CSV table of C-alpha atoms and ligand atoms in Angstrom, one decimal:
chain,number,residue,atom,x,y,z
A,1,MET,CA,3.3,22.0,3.5
A,2,SER,CA,5.2,19.0,4.9
A,3,ALA,CA,3.6,15.6,4.0
A,4,ALA,CA,5.9,13.7,6.4
A,5,PRO,CA,5.3,12.7,10.0
A,6,ARG,CA,7.5,14.2,12.8
A,7,THR,CA,9.0,10.8,13.7
A,8,ALA,CA,9.1,8.1,11.1
A,9,VAL,CA,8.9,4.4,11.9
A,10,LEU,CA,9.9,3.5,8.4
A,11,GLU,CA,11.2,5.7,5.7
A,12,ALA,CA,12.0,5.4,2.0
A,13,ARG,CA,14.6,7.8,0.7
A,14,ALA,CA,14.6,8.3,-3.1
A,15,ILE,CA,14.2,4.6,-3.8
A,16,GLY,CA,14.2,3.3,-7.3
A,17,LYS,CA,13.5,-0.2,-8.7
A,18,ILE,CA,14.3,-1.5,-12.2
A,19,PHE,CA,13.5,-5.1,-13.0
A,20,PRO,CA,16.0,-6.3,-15.6
A,21,LEU,CA,14.5,-7.9,-18.8
A,22,GLY,CA,15.7,-11.2,-20.1
A,23,GLY,CA,16.1,-12.8,-23.5
A,24,TRP,CA,15.6,-11.1,-26.9
A,25,PHE,CA,13.2,-8.7,-25.4
A,26,ALA,CA,16.0,-7.1,-23.4
A,27,ARG,CA,18.1,-6.0,-26.4
A,28,GLY,CA,18.7,-2.3,-26.2
A,29,ARG,CA,16.3,-1.8,-23.2
A,30,ARG,CA,17.3,-1.2,-19.6
A,31,GLY,CA,14.4,-3.0,-17.9
A,32,VAL,CA,11.0,-2.3,-16.3
A,33,HIS,CA,11.0,1.0,-14.5
A,34,ALA,CA,8.8,0.0,-11.5
A,35,LEU,CA,9.9,2.8,-9.1
A,36,GLU,CA,11.7,6.1,-9.5
A,37,ASP,CA,12.8,8.5,-6.8
A,38,VAL,CA,10.1,7.5,-4.3
A,39,SER,CA,10.4,9.1,-0.8
A,40,LEU,CA,7.9,8.6,2.0
A,41,ALA,CA,7.8,8.2,5.7
A,42,ILE,CA,5.3,6.4,7.9
A,43,GLY,CA,4.9,7.7,11.4
A,44,ALA,CA,3.9,5.9,14.6
A,45,GLY,CA,0.2,5.2,14.7
A,46,GLU,CA,-0.7,6.7,11.3
A,47,THR,CA,-2.1,5.2,8.1
A,48,VAL,CA,-0.5,6.2,4.9
A,49,ALA,CA,-2.5,5.0,1.8
A,50,VAL,CA,-0.7,4.4,-1.5
A,51,VAL,CA,-3.1,4.5,-4.4
A,52,GLY,CA,-2.9,4.3,-8.2
A,53,GLU,CA,-3.9,2.1,-11.2
A,54,SER,CA,-2.4,-1.3,-11.8
A,55,GLY,CA,1.2,-1.0,-12.7
A,56,CYS,CA,1.7,2.3,-10.9
A,57,GLY,CA,4.4,0.7,-8.7
A,58,LYS,CA,2.5,0.6,-5.4
A,59,THR,CA,2.9,-3.2,-4.8
A,60,THR,CA,6.6,-3.0,-5.7
A,61,LEU,CA,7.0,-0.1,-3.2
A,62,GLY,CA,5.5,-2.3,-0.5
A,63,ARG,CA,7.8,-5.2,-1.3
A,64,CYS,CA,10.9,-2.9,-1.4
A,65,LEU,CA,9.9,-1.5,2.0
A,66,ILE,CA,9.7,-4.9,3.6
A,67,ARG,CA,12.7,-6.0,1.6
A,68,LEU,CA,11.0,-8.9,-0.3
A,69,VAL,CA,12.7,-7.2,-3.3
A,70,PRO,CA,15.8,-5.0,-2.9
A,71,PRO,CA,15.5,-1.5,-4.3
A,72,THR,CA,17.9,-0.7,-7.2
A,73,SER,CA,18.8,2.7,-5.6
A,74,GLY,CA,18.0,4.8,-2.6
A,75,ALA,CA,17.6,3.7,1.0
A,76,VAL,CA,15.0,2.3,3.4
A,77,LEU,CA,15.4,3.2,7.0
A,78,LEU,CA,13.8,1.9,10.2
A,79,HIS,CA,13.9,4.6,12.9
A,80,GLY,CA,16.6,6.3,10.9
A,81,GLU,CA,18.8,3.2,10.5
A,82,GLU,CA,19.4,1.6,7.2
A,83,VAL,CA,17.4,-1.6,6.9
A,84,GLY,CA,20.0,-3.5,4.9
A,85,GLY,CA,22.4,-3.2,8.0
A,86,ILE,CA,19.7,-4.2,10.4
A,87,LEU,CA,18.9,-7.3,8.3
A,88,ALA,CA,22.6,-8.3,8.2
A,89,ARG,CA,23.0,-7.9,12.0
A,90,ASP,CA,19.6,-8.8,13.5
A,91,PRO,CA,16.9,-9.8,10.9
A,92,GLN,CA,14.4,-10.7,13.6
A,93,ARG,CA,14.4,-7.0,14.8
A,94,PHE,CA,13.2,-5.8,11.4
A,95,ARG,CA,10.7,-8.7,11.1
A,96,ARG,CA,9.3,-7.9,14.6
A,97,ALA,CA,8.9,-4.2,13.7
A,98,VAL,CA,7.4,-4.5,10.1
A,99,GLN,CA,4.8,-7.1,9.0
A,100,ILE,CA,2.8,-7.5,5.8
A,101,VAL,CA,-0.7,-8.7,5.0
A,102,PHE,CA,-1.3,-9.9,1.4
A,103,GLN,CA,-4.3,-9.7,-0.8
A,104,ASP,CA,-5.1,-13.5,-1.0
A,105,PRO,CA,-5.6,-14.8,2.5
A,106,PHE,CA,-6.0,-18.4,1.3
A,107,SER,CA,-2.6,-18.6,-0.4
A,108,SER,CA,-0.9,-17.2,2.7
A,109,PHE,CA,-1.7,-20.3,4.8
A,110,ASN,CA,-0.5,-23.9,4.6
A,111,PRO,CA,-3.7,-25.8,3.9
A,112,ARG,CA,-2.5,-28.9,5.8
A,113,ARG,CA,-1.9,-26.9,9.0
A,114,THR,CA,-4.5,-25.7,11.5
A,115,ILE,CA,-4.9,-21.9,12.1
A,116,GLY,CA,-3.4,-22.5,15.6
A,117,GLN,CA,-0.3,-24.1,14.1
A,118,SER,CA,0.1,-21.3,11.5
A,119,LEU,CA,-0.3,-18.7,14.3
A,120,ASP,CA,2.2,-20.5,16.5
A,121,ASP,CA,5.0,-20.1,14.0
A,122,PRO,CA,5.6,-16.4,14.4
A,123,LEU,CA,5.0,-16.6,18.2
A,124,ARG,CA,7.7,-19.2,18.5
A,125,LEU,CA,10.0,-17.4,16.2
A,126,HIS,CA,9.8,-14.2,18.2
A,127,GLY,CA,10.2,-15.9,21.5
A,128,ALA,CA,6.7,-15.7,22.9
A,129,GLY,CA,7.4,-18.3,25.7
A,130,ASP,CA,6.4,-21.9,26.2
A,131,ARG,CA,3.6,-23.8,24.5
A,132,ALA,CA,0.9,-22.9,27.0
A,133,THR,CA,1.9,-19.2,27.0
A,134,ARG,CA,1.9,-19.2,23.2
A,135,ARG,CA,-1.6,-20.8,23.1
A,136,GLU,CA,-2.8,-18.1,25.5
A,137,ARG,CA,-1.3,-15.4,23.3
A,138,ALA,CA,-2.9,-17.0,20.2
A,139,VAL,CA,-6.3,-17.0,21.8
A,140,ALA,CA,-5.8,-13.3,22.7
A,141,LEU,CA,-4.8,-12.5,19.1
A,142,MET,CA,-8.0,-14.3,17.8
A,143,ALA,CA,-10.1,-12.2,20.2
A,144,GLN,CA,-8.4,-9.1,19.0
A,145,VAL,CA,-9.5,-9.8,15.4
A,146,GLY,CA,-13.0,-10.9,16.4
A,147,LEU,CA,-12.5,-14.6,16.3
A,148,THR,CA,-12.6,-17.3,19.0
A,149,ALA,CA,-10.3,-20.0,20.4
A,150,GLU,CA,-12.4,-22.5,18.5
A,151,HIS,CA,-11.1,-21.1,15.2
A,152,LEU,CA,-7.6,-22.1,16.1
A,153,ASP,CA,-8.4,-25.7,15.6
A,154,ARG,CA,-9.9,-25.3,12.1
A,155,TYR,CA,-8.1,-25.5,8.7
A,156,PRO,CA,-7.9,-22.6,6.3
A,157,HIS,CA,-10.6,-24.0,4.0
A,158,GLU,CA,-13.0,-24.2,6.9
A,159,LEU,CA,-13.0,-20.4,7.2
A,160,SER,CA,-14.6,-17.7,5.1
A,161,GLY,CA,-12.5,-15.2,3.2
A,162,GLY,CA,-13.1,-12.5,5.7
A,163,GLN,CA,-12.2,-14.9,8.6
A,164,ARG,CA,-9.0,-15.9,6.8
A,165,GLN,CA,-8.0,-12.3,6.4
A,166,ARG,CA,-8.7,-11.7,10.1
A,167,VAL,CA,-6.3,-14.6,10.9
A,168,ALA,CA,-3.7,-13.1,8.5
A,169,ILE,CA,-4.0,-9.8,10.5
A,170,ALA,CA,-3.7,-11.8,13.8
A,171,ARG,CA,-0.6,-13.4,12.5
A,172,ALA,CA,0.9,-10.1,11.5
A,173,LEU,CA,0.1,-8.7,15.0
A,174,ALA,CA,1.8,-11.7,16.7
A,175,PRO,CA,5.3,-10.2,17.0
A,176,GLY,CA,3.8,-6.8,18.1
A,177,PRO,CA,4.8,-4.8,15.0
A,178,GLU,CA,5.1,-1.0,14.8
A,179,LEU,CA,4.0,-1.1,11.1
A,180,ILE,CA,1.8,-3.4,9.0
A,181,ILE,CA,1.9,-3.2,5.2
A,182,CYS,CA,-1.5,-4.0,4.0
A,183,ASP,CA,-1.0,-4.9,0.3
A,184,GLU,CA,-4.5,-4.9,-1.3
A,185,ALA,CA,-5.5,-6.7,1.9
A,186,VAL,CA,-9.2,-6.3,1.4
A,187,SER,CA,-9.4,-6.3,-2.4
A,188,SER,CA,-10.6,-9.9,-2.8
A,189,LEU,CA,-13.4,-9.6,-0.2
A,190,ASP,CA,-17.0,-8.7,-0.6
A,191,VAL,CA,-17.8,-5.0,-0.2
A,192,SER,CA,-19.5,-5.4,3.2
A,193,VAL,CA,-16.6,-7.6,4.5
A,194,GLN,CA,-14.1,-5.0,3.2
A,195,ALA,CA,-15.8,-2.5,5.5
A,196,GLN,CA,-15.7,-4.8,8.4
A,197,ILE,CA,-12.0,-5.4,8.0
A,198,VAL,CA,-11.2,-1.7,7.6
A,199,ASN,CA,-13.2,-1.0,10.8
A,200,LEU,CA,-11.2,-3.8,12.5
A,201,LEU,CA,-7.9,-2.3,11.3
A,202,ARG,CA,-9.0,1.1,12.7
A,203,ASP,CA,-9.9,-0.4,16.0
A,204,ILE,CA,-6.6,-2.3,16.3
A,205,GLN,CA,-4.7,0.9,15.5
A,206,ALA,CA,-6.6,2.8,18.2
A,207,SER,CA,-5.8,0.2,20.8
A,208,THR,CA,-2.2,-0.6,19.8
A,209,GLY,CA,-0.8,2.4,18.0
A,210,VAL,CA,0.3,0.3,15.1
A,211,ALA,CA,0.9,2.2,11.8
A,212,TYR,CA,-0.3,1.0,8.4
A,213,LEU,CA,0.9,1.4,4.9
A,214,PHE,CA,-2.4,0.7,3.1
A,215,ILE,CA,-1.7,-0.2,-0.6
A,216,THR,CA,-5.0,-0.2,-2.6
A,217,HIS,CA,-6.8,0.7,-5.8
A,218,ASN,CA,-10.0,1.1,-3.7
A,219,LEU,CA,-10.3,4.8,-3.3
A,220,HIS,CA,-13.6,4.5,-1.4
A,221,LEU,CA,-11.7,2.7,1.4
A,222,VAL,CA,-8.8,5.2,1.3
A,223,ARG,CA,-11.3,8.0,2.3
A,224,ARG,CA,-12.2,6.0,5.4
A,225,ILE,CA,-8.9,4.9,6.7
A,226,ALA,CA,-6.0,7.2,5.6
A,227,HIS,CA,-4.4,10.0,7.5
A,228,ARG,CA,-2.1,10.7,4.5
A,229,ILE,CA,-2.4,9.8,0.8
A,230,VAL,CA,0.3,9.0,-1.7
A,231,VAL,CA,-0.9,9.0,-5.4
A,232,MET,CA,1.4,7.1,-7.7
A,233,TYR,CA,1.6,7.0,-11.5
A,234,LEU,CA,4.1,4.9,-13.5
A,235,GLY,CA,6.5,4.4,-10.6
A,236,GLN,CA,6.5,8.0,-9.4
A,237,ILE,CA,4.7,9.9,-6.6
A,238,VAL,CA,2.6,12.6,-8.3
A,239,GLU,CA,0.7,14.0,-5.3
A,240,THR,CA,0.9,13.5,-1.6
A,241,GLY,CA,-0.4,15.2,1.5
A,242,GLU,CA,-2.8,15.0,4.4
A,243,ALA,CA,-5.9,13.0,3.6
A,244,SER,CA,-8.1,15.9,4.8
A,245,ALA,CA,-6.3,18.3,2.4
A,246,LEU,CA,-6.7,15.9,-0.6
A,247,ALA,CA,-10.3,15.3,0.3
A,248,ARG,CA,-11.0,19.1,0.0
A,249,ARG,CA,-9.4,19.2,-3.5
A,250,LEU,CA,-6.9,17.5,-5.7
A,251,VAL,CA,-4.3,19.3,-7.8
A,252,HIS,CA,-2.5,16.9,-10.0
A,253,PRO,CA,-4.5,16.1,-13.1
A,254,TYR,CA,-3.9,12.3,-12.6
A,255,SER,CA,-5.2,12.4,-9.0
A,256,THR,CA,-8.2,14.4,-10.1
A,257,ALA,CA,-9.0,11.9,-12.9
A,258,LEU,CA,-8.3,8.9,-10.7
A,259,PHE,CA,-10.6,9.9,-7.8
A,260,ALA,CA,-13.3,11.2,-10.2
A,261,ALA,CA,-13.3,7.7,-11.8
A,262,ALA,CA,-13.5,5.9,-8.4
A,263,PRO,CA,-16.6,3.8,-7.7
A,264,ARG,CA,-18.8,5.2,-4.9
A,265,ILE,CA,-20.9,3.0,-2.7
A,266,ARG,CA,-24.5,3.8,-3.0
A,267,ARG,CA,-27.5,2.3,-1.2
A,268,THR,CA,-30.4,0.8,-3.2
A,269,SER,CA,-33.4,-1.0,-1.8
A,270,GLY,CA,-31.3,-4.2,-2.1
A,271,PRO,CA,-27.7,-4.9,-1.2
A,272,THR,CA,-24.8,-2.5,-1.2
A,273,VAL,CA,-23.5,-1.9,-4.7
A,274,ALA,CA,-20.6,0.0,-6.2
A,275,ALA,CA,-21.7,2.7,-8.8
A,276,ARG,CA,-19.9,2.2,-12.1
A,277,PRO,CA,-17.0,4.6,-12.5
A,278,ALA,CA,-16.1,6.7,-15.5
A,279,PRO,CA,-12.9,5.4,-17.0
A,280,LEU,CA,-9.6,7.3,-17.1
A,281,GLN,CA,-8.9,8.3,-20.7
A,282,GLY,CA,-6.1,6.5,-22.6
A,283,GLU,CA,-3.8,3.6,-21.9
A,284,VAL,CA,-1.2,3.4,-19.2
A,285,PRO,CA,2.2,3.7,-21.0
A,286,SER,CA,4.7,0.8,-20.8
A,287,PRO,CA,7.0,1.1,-17.8
A,288,ILE,CA,9.7,-0.4,-20.1
A,289,ASP,CA,9.7,2.7,-22.2
A,290,PRO,CA,8.1,5.4,-20.1
A,291,PRO,CA,7.2,8.6,-21.8
A,292,SER,CA,9.7,11.5,-22.0
A,293,GLY,CA,9.2,14.5,-19.7
A,294,CYS,CA,6.1,14.2,-17.5
A,295,ARG,CA,5.1,10.6,-17.5
A,296,PHE,CA,1.4,11.5,-17.5
A,297,HIS,CA,1.6,13.8,-20.5
A,298,THR,CA,0.2,11.1,-22.9
A,299,ARG,CA,-3.1,11.2,-21.0
A,300,CYS,CA,-3.1,14.6,-19.4
A,301,PRO,CA,-5.8,17.0,-20.7
A,302,HIS,CA,-3.5,20.0,-19.7
A,303,ALA,CA,-0.3,18.8,-21.4
A,304,ARG,CA,1.8,21.5,-22.9
A,305,THR,CA,5.0,21.5,-25.0
A,306,ARG,CA,7.2,21.8,-21.8
A,307,CYS,CA,5.5,18.6,-20.4
A,308,ARG,CA,6.7,16.4,-23.2
A,309,ALA,CA,10.4,17.6,-22.8
A,310,GLU,CA,11.0,18.2,-19.1
A,311,MET,CA,10.2,15.9,-16.2
A,312,PRO,CA,8.5,17.9,-13.4
A,313,ALA,CA,9.9,17.6,-9.8
A,314,LEU,CA,7.8,16.7,-6.8
A,315,ALA,CA,7.4,20.2,-5.3
A,316,GLY,CA,5.5,21.9,-2.5
A,317,VAL,CA,2.2,23.6,-3.5
A,318,ALA,CA,0.4,25.0,-0.5
A,319,ASP,CA,-0.5,22.0,1.7
A,320,ARG,CA,0.9,19.2,-0.4
A,321,LEU,CA,3.6,17.9,-2.8
A,322,VAL,CA,2.7,17.7,-6.5
A,323,ARG,CA,4.7,16.6,-9.5
A,324,CYS,CA,3.4,18.9,-12.2
A,325,HIS,CA,5.0,22.0,-13.9
A,326,PHE,CA,1.8,23.9,-13.6
A,327,ALA,CA,0.6,22.7,-10.1
A,328,ALA,CA,0.4,26.3,-8.8
A,329,GLU,CA,-1.6,27.5,-11.7
A,330,ILE,CA,-3.9,24.5,-11.6
A,331,ALA,CA,-4.4,24.9,-7.9
A,332,ALA,CA,-5.2,28.6,-8.3
A,333,THR,CA,-7.3,28.6,-11.5
A,334,GLY,CA,-8.0,25.0,-12.4
A,335,SER,CA,-5.8,25.0,-15.5
A,336,PRO,CA,-2.3,25.8,-16.6
A,337,PRO,CA,-1.4,28.9,-18.6
A,338,ALA,CA,-1.8,28.8,-22.5
A,339,ASP,CA,1.0,27.0,-24.3
B,1,LIG,FE1,-0.2,17.4,-17.1
B,1,LIG,FE2,2.0,18.8,-17.8
B,1,LIG,FE3,1.3,18.7,-15.3
B,1,LIG,FE4,2.3,16.5,-16.5
B,1,LIG,S1,3.4,18.4,-16.0
B,1,LIG,S2,0.5,16.6,-15.1
B,1,LIG,S3,1.4,16.7,-18.5
B,1,LIG,S4,0.2,19.6,-16.9
């Protein structure tokens, strides 16, 4: 039933994140509940996909894991060692091990510096040798992401969106990381370019053994890249397990609705298009005042009296973890018992 790898590169243990509110809006309120009791582990060479609607906490989770924002509670560990302590003693060790690629490749580069100059920064920072050696390494990194030495002398605006994202991946690879957090890394690209970048990430993983935390709302891509899937709703994990198990069936009512609503790529006589998804019913509740009990009860077609009063725990059901009072019944019969 375990949804965790045997040896974790990076691990989150029961992390929570509350963003405090300011001004009059804060009166009587504790803050934005972005994450609550989130635990996950990413093993060497695997891809863990974190999925959910906007506001589910997946981006905050990525930022907490790389310590761009500190968690309010819980711990993040690199090979079992608390990251806060590593950052205090040897920040470069953590930065070498864990890198991030953001959604917008254009904003992640200085427009006045060439690609070669931008790529040289992490190489110099992590002691990749003299100038000639670093240039050699930069050319090798460009080749690894399907670009050439000639691209090193260009400026960011002279590259396409897909090429810029390839450079962002090369820059993340520069220190030889064990894990790259891909935060909606292909979301701003055309569908066909998304597929190319995902294939590139898979090829790089096969040759280097790097692990990925793939944060996305694009469920079509998740099916192609993930070894394990984490489904989040309003700051909590609601279902997680091996991707192959979740591909066979989903148990949590939110996961079921989310994947049912996902666009599927279909071929027409013309270009590749995404079929229009059916919308999830209802609004996502405010993370400032999350619902009592099960956070999904305001939208769940199976909600019962107990769901409004009591928060379900994330518990094992057959081959996965599910946060639902009636997960076993839903897994067995498709619906919970009568109220
Ligand atoms: Fe739906 Fe209740 Fe399960 Fe929550 S605990 S997902 S409201 S059935």
